[in-house]
């Protein structure tokens, strides 16, 4: 955490201290003692930690009935995706590999050591992964094999075809991540920790994946284009530039940002399904596992909105923010508040000159109304700012929209004002936390116990 960041955002420091030293991390993702597991399974969890920064912690924190199945589900799909991502493997070799990948789950000897990708280790060590897969109960194995077959087949389609229309974009993201959501919901139900109805709400499960994958594709524009990998739909970017790579040119910054806002507006359309999916979950460890990646995604989208830095580097949310959101997204009420806050952040950056402004505004309005109503149901509406009661005309931003924008901005200003007041408070808390931490260390034990 840069010192400057800490100065500008002392609340991050408080969150980091709480997360690292005051049991914050523990509360969200209790440590699992992997040493009690069989050696091969321990190897699988090590592979999980090596290949996934964002999902390893929340997967390990899942209840025992489900944890190993989700860990292996992740490793099998990461192995499949590594074949898809590896630009050094020719299509002639790649297509049969992807098509037959689900069959390798039953082959104790199958592995692949020619991948040059960062996650190639899951292909080399595939025999360990597939062996643990075969030890899972049939209900789990059936889900993993089915999703692997469908994802492999889907990847083959887009090896030969570019992501051209918005419908293609939805379909590609369905194969890459929507199917993960569908499979996870089936594993949740098969573990008995969630209702069967969760497994049958495939549309909602699909949207969970699409929201995460679209956020990744939007944020990773520069990395992907520099690798000559194109996932932005031509139907959209061709409205703003003759070539997808042109957005890297400084003189193209206005159409680049307009295209960025256009895609973010599309991704926002999945928010209602995400909220609906999360509100049906009953198991705490599953809720955390599902909610944390989603709040990280809405925060990333709000940070990327109207932000030209997407075309010069990778826009990321700060570590302190990530920690505070992890600690905050453990129930529906707090998760919806985070969505509300981040959607206000995004809404406050809408400019009347942006070609997608009125569509973005109505997506923002829909999402805010939803946040509001889902908390009304919970009878806890106080904490969420009132939504905007406006009906938006389709095209031009007229008086009401401008008023809407003004209202949006003023409520954001208000929340920013309160945020600014927090530095002093945050610093004091910070100081207290650190003193308590070190005071605790030196104080004689008996005195400590009497406190
Ligand atoms: C609830 C909780 C977690 C969810 C969910 C619902 C719905 C979907 C997902 C997680 C998956 C979201 C994926 C978003 C990140 N994108 C990728 O990893 C891309 O690869 C996609 C294909 C392989 C999917 C692997 C995966 C990821 C997360 C899982 C999981 C499997 C299984 C269980 C739990 C979480 C991206 O890969 C980036 C990379 O190669 O590093 C790409 O290649 O497009
Ligand atoms: Mg991939």
XYZ file of C-alpha atoms and ligand atoms in Angstrom:
496
model
C 0.000 0.000 0.000
C 1.697 3.174 -1.099
C 2.199 5.752 1.615
C 0.378 8.307 -0.484
C -2.585 5.960 -0.851
C -2.610 5.508 2.934
C -2.624 9.267 3.425
C -5.420 9.823 0.937
C -7.376 6.784 2.089
C -6.591 6.197 5.772
C -9.772 4.114 5.951
C -7.854 1.534 3.879
C -5.227 1.342 6.614
C -7.913 0.667 9.215
C -9.396 -2.066 7.029
C -5.964 -3.635 6.434
C -5.109 -3.566 10.151
C -8.542 -5.026 11.046
C -8.187 -7.657 8.304
C -4.628 -8.689 9.124
C -4.345 -8.168 12.906
C -7.836 -7.926 14.405
C -9.396 -11.150 13.138
C -11.030 -9.547 10.083
C -9.736 -12.204 7.703
C -10.625 -14.968 10.127
C -14.242 -13.781 10.287
C -14.684 -14.124 6.575
C -12.431 -17.015 5.660
C -11.596 -19.223 8.634
C -8.216 -20.974 8.233
C -8.556 -24.583 7.147
C -5.941 -26.930 8.461
C -4.969 -28.602 5.190
C -2.305 -30.751 6.884
C -5.071 -33.096 8.065
C -5.917 -33.893 4.440
C -4.442 -36.773 2.413
C -1.232 -35.770 0.664
C -2.678 -35.780 -2.911
C -5.525 -33.520 -1.779
C -3.027 -31.180 -0.106
C -1.240 -30.978 -3.476
C -4.553 -29.948 -5.071
C -5.035 -27.090 -2.553
C -1.482 -25.950 -3.201
C -2.243 -25.919 -6.937
C -5.393 -23.908 -6.174
C -3.394 -21.299 -4.250
C -0.807 -21.134 -7.054
C -3.346 -20.601 -9.840
C -6.073 -18.448 -8.312
C -5.441 -15.293 -6.299
C -9.112 -14.377 -6.008
C -10.902 -17.708 -5.491
C -8.408 -19.749 -3.379
C -9.293 -18.107 -0.051
C -13.089 -18.257 -0.445
C -13.012 -21.849 -1.757
C -10.945 -23.018 1.236
C -13.481 -21.356 3.542
C -16.398 -23.408 2.170
C -18.042 -25.958 4.464
C -16.427 -29.372 4.396
C -19.253 -31.068 2.446
C -18.524 -28.859 -0.558
C -14.924 -27.637 -0.326
C -13.029 -30.429 -2.089
C -15.601 -30.673 -4.903
C -15.353 -26.923 -5.651
C -11.544 -27.003 -5.377
C -11.360 -29.830 -7.950
C -14.027 -28.183 -10.124
C -11.799 -25.092 -10.197
C -8.613 -27.035 -11.035
C -10.234 -29.096 -13.811
C -11.693 -25.968 -15.480
C -8.485 -23.995 -14.965
C -6.630 -26.834 -16.754
C -9.146 -26.765 -19.630
C -8.917 -22.945 -19.841
C -5.114 -23.124 -19.877
C -5.332 -25.186 -23.084
C -7.782 -22.601 -24.523
C -5.578 -19.646 -23.515
C -2.278 -21.153 -24.752
C -1.513 -19.288 -27.967
C 1.427 -21.655 -28.721
C -0.874 -24.681 -29.173
C -2.190 -24.877 -32.744
C -5.944 -25.110 -33.339
C -5.385 -28.502 -34.988
C -4.016 -29.839 -31.687
C -6.182 -27.630 -29.432
C -9.642 -28.549 -30.786
C -9.471 -32.322 -30.086
C -7.909 -31.557 -26.691
C -10.773 -29.239 -25.734
C -13.443 -31.531 -27.172
C -12.205 -34.648 -25.353
C -10.994 -32.955 -22.146
C -13.887 -34.300 -20.043
C -12.827 -37.856 -20.981
C -9.341 -37.295 -19.514
C -11.031 -37.162 -16.090
C -11.332 -40.958 -16.218
C -7.775 -41.542 -17.504
C -5.358 -41.918 -14.544
C -2.297 -41.301 -16.769
C -3.378 -38.310 -18.871
C -1.335 -35.117 -18.487
C 0.003 -32.381 -20.768
C 3.450 -30.841 -20.305
C 3.862 -28.710 -23.437
C 1.946 -25.655 -22.207
C 3.908 -22.403 -21.872
C 1.103 -20.718 -19.922
C 1.477 -19.437 -16.335
C -0.992 -22.097 -15.078
C 0.538 -24.965 -17.078
C 1.291 -26.796 -13.806
C -2.366 -27.929 -13.526
C -1.948 -29.747 -16.863
C 1.354 -31.330 -15.810
C -0.078 -32.437 -12.437
C -3.453 -33.464 -13.937
C -3.139 -37.135 -12.788
C -3.238 -35.950 -9.131
C -6.286 -33.764 -9.883
C -8.195 -36.418 -11.850
C -7.460 -39.050 -9.203
C -9.004 -36.862 -6.473
C -11.878 -36.124 -8.871
C -12.590 -39.857 -9.172
C -12.774 -40.074 -5.340
C -15.655 -37.543 -5.249
C -19.237 -38.781 -4.846
C -21.047 -39.495 -8.181
C -23.341 -36.451 -7.909
C -20.312 -34.122 -7.795
C -18.454 -36.030 -10.556
C -21.447 -35.851 -12.909
C -21.689 -32.053 -12.560
C -17.954 -31.490 -13.093
C -17.806 -33.780 -16.138
C -20.926 -32.273 -17.729
C -19.744 -28.656 -17.316
C -16.225 -29.538 -18.544
C -17.680 -31.117 -21.708
C -19.929 -28.103 -22.403
C -17.177 -25.529 -21.755
C -14.688 -27.425 -23.949
C -17.215 -27.588 -26.804
C -18.024 -23.883 -26.375
C -14.360 -22.868 -26.481
C -14.004 -24.774 -29.768
C -16.754 -22.654 -31.350
C -14.929 -19.418 -30.478
C -11.564 -20.719 -31.595
C -12.901 -20.535 -35.106
C -15.204 -17.536 -34.662
C -14.611 -14.025 -33.267
C -16.809 -12.446 -30.595
C -18.732 -10.204 -33.038
C -22.224 -9.376 -31.719
C -23.377 -8.682 -28.167
C -25.191 -12.022 -28.363
C -21.799 -13.653 -29.163
C -20.324 -11.844 -26.170
C -23.055 -13.293 -23.910
C -22.519 -16.739 -25.423
C -18.703 -16.663 -25.067
C -19.016 -15.480 -21.443
C -21.614 -18.230 -20.875
C -19.092 -20.856 -21.994
C -16.197 -19.281 -20.012
C -17.999 -18.374 -16.778
C -21.799 -18.756 -16.989
C -21.359 -22.546 -17.027
C -19.195 -22.252 -13.897
C -22.102 -20.553 -12.141
C -24.532 -23.223 -13.399
C -22.190 -26.009 -12.207
C -21.571 -24.388 -8.827
C -25.302 -24.070 -8.158
C -25.683 -27.805 -8.918
C -22.777 -28.628 -6.542
C -24.358 -26.442 -3.822
C -27.603 -28.408 -4.138
C -25.828 -31.799 -4.417
C -23.998 -31.018 -1.144
C -27.334 -30.496 0.604
C -26.186 -27.083 1.861
C -28.533 -25.201 -0.482
C -31.997 -25.842 -1.805
C -32.485 -27.656 -5.117
C -34.186 -24.456 -6.367
C -30.721 -22.838 -6.452
C -29.627 -25.470 -8.981
C -32.652 -24.909 -11.200
C -32.282 -21.097 -11.395
C -29.831 -21.481 -14.297
C -30.483 -17.972 -15.694
C -29.478 -16.373 -12.392
C -26.443 -18.685 -12.077
C -25.424 -17.797 -15.630
C -25.657 -14.061 -14.875
C -23.337 -14.531 -11.863
C -20.691 -15.806 -14.273
C -21.371 -13.250 -17.007
C -21.006 -10.332 -14.579
C -17.587 -11.607 -13.422
C -16.299 -12.521 -16.895
C -17.452 -9.289 -18.560
C -15.806 -7.268 -15.761
C -12.541 -9.152 -16.355
C -12.725 -8.698 -20.136
C -13.471 -4.956 -19.798
C -10.655 -4.385 -17.231
C -8.086 -6.520 -19.123
C -8.464 -4.667 -22.480
C -4.795 -3.635 -22.746
C -3.292 -6.940 -21.548
C -5.497 -8.938 -23.974
C -5.028 -6.647 -26.998
C -1.243 -6.607 -26.443
C -1.440 -10.454 -26.423
C -3.478 -10.274 -29.618
C -6.502 -11.791 -27.838
C -9.785 -10.019 -28.581
C -12.852 -10.416 -26.379
C -14.534 -6.990 -26.826
C -17.563 -7.497 -29.167
C -16.996 -5.974 -32.658
C -20.646 -4.808 -32.778
C -19.751 -2.303 -30.023
C -16.113 -1.277 -30.581
C -16.625 -0.812 -34.342
C -18.983 2.061 -33.497
C -16.013 3.923 -31.975
C -12.911 2.909 -33.938
C -11.895 1.174 -37.182
C -9.671 -1.332 -35.248
C -9.925 -2.727 -31.722
C -6.269 -1.808 -31.065
C -6.814 1.886 -31.913
C -8.016 2.661 -28.398
C -4.370 2.517 -27.286
C -3.676 5.697 -29.293
C -3.769 8.897 -27.202
C -5.735 10.740 -29.874
C -8.446 8.067 -29.605
C -9.080 8.607 -25.862
C -12.627 10.044 -26.225
C -14.049 7.224 -28.428
C -12.098 4.714 -26.285
C -13.782 5.893 -23.078
C -17.173 6.070 -24.821
C -16.755 2.434 -25.920
C -15.649 1.459 -22.412
C -18.755 3.096 -20.896
C -20.927 1.343 -23.498
C -19.626 -2.103 -22.434
C -19.831 -1.305 -18.709
C -23.455 -0.269 -19.214
C -24.093 -3.662 -20.801
C -22.417 -5.484 -17.884
C -24.582 -3.537 -15.386
C -27.641 -5.248 -16.852
C -26.672 -8.401 -14.923
C -26.841 -6.701 -11.504
C -30.545 -7.484 -10.856
C -29.920 -11.237 -11.429
C -26.816 -11.144 -9.216
C -28.815 -9.585 -6.352
C -31.650 -12.080 -6.912
C -29.189 -15.026 -6.898
C -27.449 -13.929 -3.687
C -30.711 -13.320 -1.867
C -31.737 -16.980 -2.263
C -28.633 -18.407 -0.511
C -28.926 -19.884 3.024
C -25.415 -21.215 3.842
C -22.954 -18.629 5.231
C -19.789 -20.069 3.646
C -21.517 -20.303 0.255
C -22.845 -16.745 0.592
C -19.344 -15.395 1.268
C -17.936 -17.454 -1.606
C -20.537 -16.057 -4.022
C -20.851 -12.477 -2.744
C -17.162 -11.548 -2.418
C -16.236 -11.930 -6.136
C -19.425 -10.018 -7.082
C -18.728 -6.991 -4.868
C -15.133 -6.932 -6.166
C -16.600 -6.889 -9.691
C -19.041 -3.984 -9.132
C -16.245 -2.021 -7.401
C -13.921 -2.700 -10.361
C -16.591 -1.642 -12.878
C -17.263 1.596 -10.962
C -13.521 2.283 -10.928
C -13.183 1.545 -14.662
C -16.207 3.641 -15.677
C -15.209 6.795 -17.570
C -11.549 5.983 -16.700
C -9.012 6.251 -19.527
C -6.433 4.384 -17.402
C -8.037 1.163 -18.678
C -6.209 1.900 -21.964
C -2.828 2.581 -20.388
C -2.631 -0.144 -17.703
C -4.781 -2.437 -15.505
C -7.224 -0.535 -13.275
C -7.461 -2.255 -9.897
C -9.321 -1.538 -6.647
C -7.041 -0.830 -3.695
C -6.013 -3.618 -1.292
C -7.564 -1.793 1.642
C -10.860 -1.441 -0.230
C -10.788 -5.145 -1.111
C -10.213 -6.068 2.539
C -13.015 -3.881 3.811
C -15.426 -5.238 1.194
C -14.432 -8.822 2.071
C -15.211 -8.151 5.717
C -18.432 -6.335 4.774
C -20.017 -8.769 2.292
C -21.112 -11.504 4.712
C -24.854 -10.850 4.553
C -27.377 -9.602 2.020
C -27.989 -6.247 3.664
C -24.320 -5.218 3.744
C -23.689 -6.656 0.278
C -26.546 -4.621 -1.184
C -25.191 -1.511 0.565
C -21.832 -2.052 -1.129
C -23.597 -2.426 -4.501
C -25.550 0.734 -3.775
C -22.413 2.666 -2.832
C -20.474 1.519 -5.892
C -23.351 2.114 -8.285
C -23.642 5.639 -6.879
C -19.893 6.039 -7.464
C -20.382 4.972 -11.086
C -23.563 7.049 -11.542
C -21.816 10.133 -10.238
C -19.322 9.903 -13.133
C -21.932 9.864 -15.913
C -21.460 12.847 -18.214
C -24.237 14.178 -20.415
C -21.860 14.032 -23.386
C -21.366 10.262 -23.115
C -23.291 8.518 -25.967
C -24.567 5.822 -23.556
C -25.462 8.292 -20.752
C -29.243 7.806 -20.774
C -28.980 3.988 -20.967
C -26.324 3.997 -18.216
C -28.533 6.258 -16.112
C -31.505 3.915 -16.435
C -29.310 0.876 -15.594
C -28.047 2.766 -12.558
C -31.587 3.762 -11.624
C -32.865 0.180 -11.988
C -30.049 -1.154 -9.856
C -30.571 1.495 -7.146
C -34.314 0.818 -7.038
C -33.536 -2.872 -6.683
C -31.042 -2.282 -3.876
C -33.649 -0.133 -2.183
C -36.489 -2.641 -2.540
C -34.373 -5.647 -1.541
C -33.528 -3.822 1.680
C -37.091 -2.679 2.208
C -37.995 -6.379 2.203
C -35.371 -6.813 4.883
C -36.989 -3.812 6.670
C -33.568 -2.180 6.841
C -33.992 0.678 4.414
C -32.464 3.398 6.589
C -28.903 2.790 5.518
C -29.483 3.023 1.761
C -29.936 6.407 0.060
C -33.342 7.048 -1.523
C -33.488 6.074 -5.181
C -34.326 8.348 -8.052
C -37.989 8.359 -9.039
C -37.613 9.304 -12.703
C -38.732 7.734 -15.956
C -36.026 8.187 -18.589
C -36.763 9.001 -22.224
C -34.855 6.686 -24.560
C -32.693 9.154 -26.434
C -31.728 12.645 -25.557
C -30.926 13.742 -22.015
C -33.593 16.338 -21.283
C -34.348 18.376 -18.229
C -35.419 15.439 -16.055
C -32.297 13.432 -16.852
C -30.115 16.384 -16.058
C -32.056 16.768 -12.792
C -31.580 13.025 -12.249
C -27.861 13.392 -12.864
C -27.721 16.382 -10.530
C -29.530 14.402 -7.790
C -27.180 11.464 -8.290
C -24.152 13.742 -8.061
C -25.412 15.539 -4.914
C -26.061 12.250 -3.055
C -22.566 11.082 -4.032
C -21.130 14.411 -2.881
C -22.903 13.867 0.411
C -21.400 10.400 0.871
C -17.975 11.721 -0.184
C -18.306 14.527 2.428
C -18.881 11.935 5.136
C -15.951 9.918 3.752
C -13.674 12.933 4.010
C -14.604 13.369 7.650
C -13.473 9.835 8.306
C -9.670 10.289 7.887
C -9.233 11.758 11.364
C -11.390 9.092 12.866
C -9.632 6.432 10.842
C -6.188 7.543 11.902
C -7.174 7.488 15.593
C -8.682 4.005 15.226
C -5.579 2.922 13.388
C -3.279 4.183 16.072
C -5.417 2.552 18.755
C -5.497 -0.751 16.901
C -1.728 -0.869 16.465
C -1.064 0.190 20.109
C -3.541 -2.452 21.332
C -1.831 -5.041 19.150
C 1.639 -4.292 20.542
C 0.508 -3.399 24.078
C -1.148 -6.877 24.126
C 2.217 -8.434 23.229
C 4.192 -6.995 26.120
C 1.584 -6.903 28.889
C 2.158 -9.639 31.496
C -0.275 -12.508 30.869
C -2.112 -12.368 34.201
C -2.904 -8.676 33.707
C -4.150 -9.457 30.172
C -6.507 -12.163 31.473
C -7.984 -9.837 34.086
C -8.994 -7.314 31.329
C -20.512 -17.969 -7.696
C -19.223 -17.991 -7.218
C -18.138 -18.013 -8.111
C -18.350 -18.014 -9.486
C -19.639 -17.990 -9.947
C -20.718 -17.956 -9.034
C -19.832 -17.990 -11.323
C -18.765 -18.015 -12.198
C -17.474 -18.044 -11.736
C -17.252 -18.045 -10.389
C -16.343 -18.051 -12.712
C -15.887 -16.630 -12.941
C -14.673 -16.587 -13.840
C -14.175 -15.158 -13.887
C -12.714 -15.107 -14.166
N -12.426 -15.553 -15.525
C -11.647 -16.623 -15.771
O -11.124 -17.285 -14.905
C -11.497 -16.929 -17.256
O -11.428 -18.348 -17.474
C -12.726 -18.926 -17.521
C -12.648 -20.399 -17.774
C -12.175 -21.173 -16.616
C -13.040 -20.941 -15.377
C -12.275 -21.329 -14.197
C -12.986 -21.113 -12.884
C -12.925 -19.873 -12.268
C -13.499 -19.704 -11.022
C -14.104 -20.784 -10.362
C -14.133 -22.037 -10.985
C -13.569 -22.201 -12.271
C -14.705 -23.117 -10.321
C -15.222 -22.968 -9.033
C -15.191 -21.704 -8.421
C -14.641 -20.639 -9.055
C -10.213 -16.243 -17.763
O -9.105 -16.889 -17.177
C -8.184 -15.942 -16.717
C -6.897 -16.668 -16.538
O -6.630 -17.504 -17.396
O -6.229 -16.348 -15.554
C -10.165 -16.403 -19.265
O -9.273 -17.088 -19.748
O -11.040 -15.809 -19.904
Mg -9.502 -18.459 -21.190
